[in-house]
Amino acid sequence: MPRRPGRYASSSVAGLFADAAGGEALASGIHLWRGVLDERAYLDGIAVIAAAAPFRSMMTPGGRPMSVAMSNCGALGWISDAAGYRYSTLDPASGRPWPAIPEAWLADAARLATGSGYPDFRPDACLINRYAVGARMTAHQDRNEADFSQPIVSLSLGLPATFAFHGPSRTGRATTVELASGDALVWGGEARLFYHAVRPVRAGSHPLAGAFRYNITMRRAAHQ
Ligand code: MD6
Ligand code: FE
């Protein structure tokens, strides 16, 4: 996993990151790990998953197409349509199960979660967001999961984006952070139900991802 070897050099020492050393605590429950992902490996993995479960623009419950294109892997995939937001074992576009979460992603998620103070994280759902230039995510809470004591591990690839988090209320003052390719965010504890948003992705070109930003969120959607 390491792209900057120093960052994770000692991560095989059990417990070393139990206090989130190495990650940066942006707020209670929000841990940022900069430049820790193998970008090429992740982008290759996304391409493999998208071959089986192509990116698609889902409809909001209100009937508008989302600007972000989505796919999933794992036992459960997050979907949205006229019936609402929920997790589904089947890809509604194909009627088949979602592809499996790559083992390397699960290993990274476990290591990042453990390093951020969540040693028991076992994701069963992985949403992949694809942002073209101008796409954005309006303020929302992630609340379709069964157990809010479980964190979310969020990985950013490709074009950078401004991520804004508010607090327990949508109208709370936003704190913004730039998420670059290779960055990981672990989102849990007091922040687990904070409202957050992604500002419209700015024009640009990433050497490996072109004019796209990808975000991978691994979650525990069902009870353990
Ligand atoms: C994104 N991320 O970065 C959207 N949700 O494209 C999220 O909505 C998100 O990064 C929950 C936890 C972490 C996240
Ligand atoms: Fe979210």
PDB file of C-alpha atoms in Angstrom, residues 1 19 22 31 36-37 50 54 70 87 103 126 158-159 168 175 192 207 211:
ATOM      1  CA  MET A   1       0.000   0.000   0.000  1.00  0.00           C
ATOM      2  CA  ASP A  19      -4.054   6.472  18.747  1.00  0.00           C
ATOM      3  CA  GLY A  22       0.340   8.832  11.289  1.00  0.00           C
ATOM      4  CA  HIS A  31      -8.905  10.870  10.373  1.00  0.00           C
ATOM      5  CA  VAL A  36      -1.140   6.326   1.389  1.00  0.00           C
ATOM      6  CA  LEU A  37      -2.730   4.481  -1.551  1.00  0.00           C
ATOM      7  CA  ALA A  50     -16.738  -1.396 -13.738  1.00  0.00           C
ATOM      8  CA  PRO A  54     -20.737  -0.410 -15.129  1.00  0.00           C
ATOM      9  CA  MET A  70     -21.860   5.006  -9.279  1.00  0.00           C
ATOM     10  CA  TYR A  87     -28.514  -1.392   0.070  1.00  0.00           C
ATOM     11  CA  GLU A 103      -8.699  -8.394  -1.084  1.00  0.00           C
ATOM     12  CA  CYS A 126     -18.226  -0.680  -1.166  1.00  0.00           C
ATOM     13  CA  GLY A 158      -7.766  10.928  -9.697  1.00  0.00           C
ATOM     14  CA  LEU A 159      -8.664  14.621  -9.783  1.00  0.00           C
ATOM     15  CA  PRO A 168     -24.741  17.039  13.026  1.00  0.00           C
ATOM     16  CA  THR A 175     -14.955  22.899   7.342  1.00  0.00           C
ATOM     17  CA  ARG A 192     -20.244   9.298  11.778  1.00  0.00           C
ATOM     18  CA  PRO A 207      -1.927  11.381 -15.166  1.00  0.00           C
ATOM     19  CA  ALA A 211     -10.589  14.012 -16.201  1.00  0.00           C
TER      20      ALA A 211
END
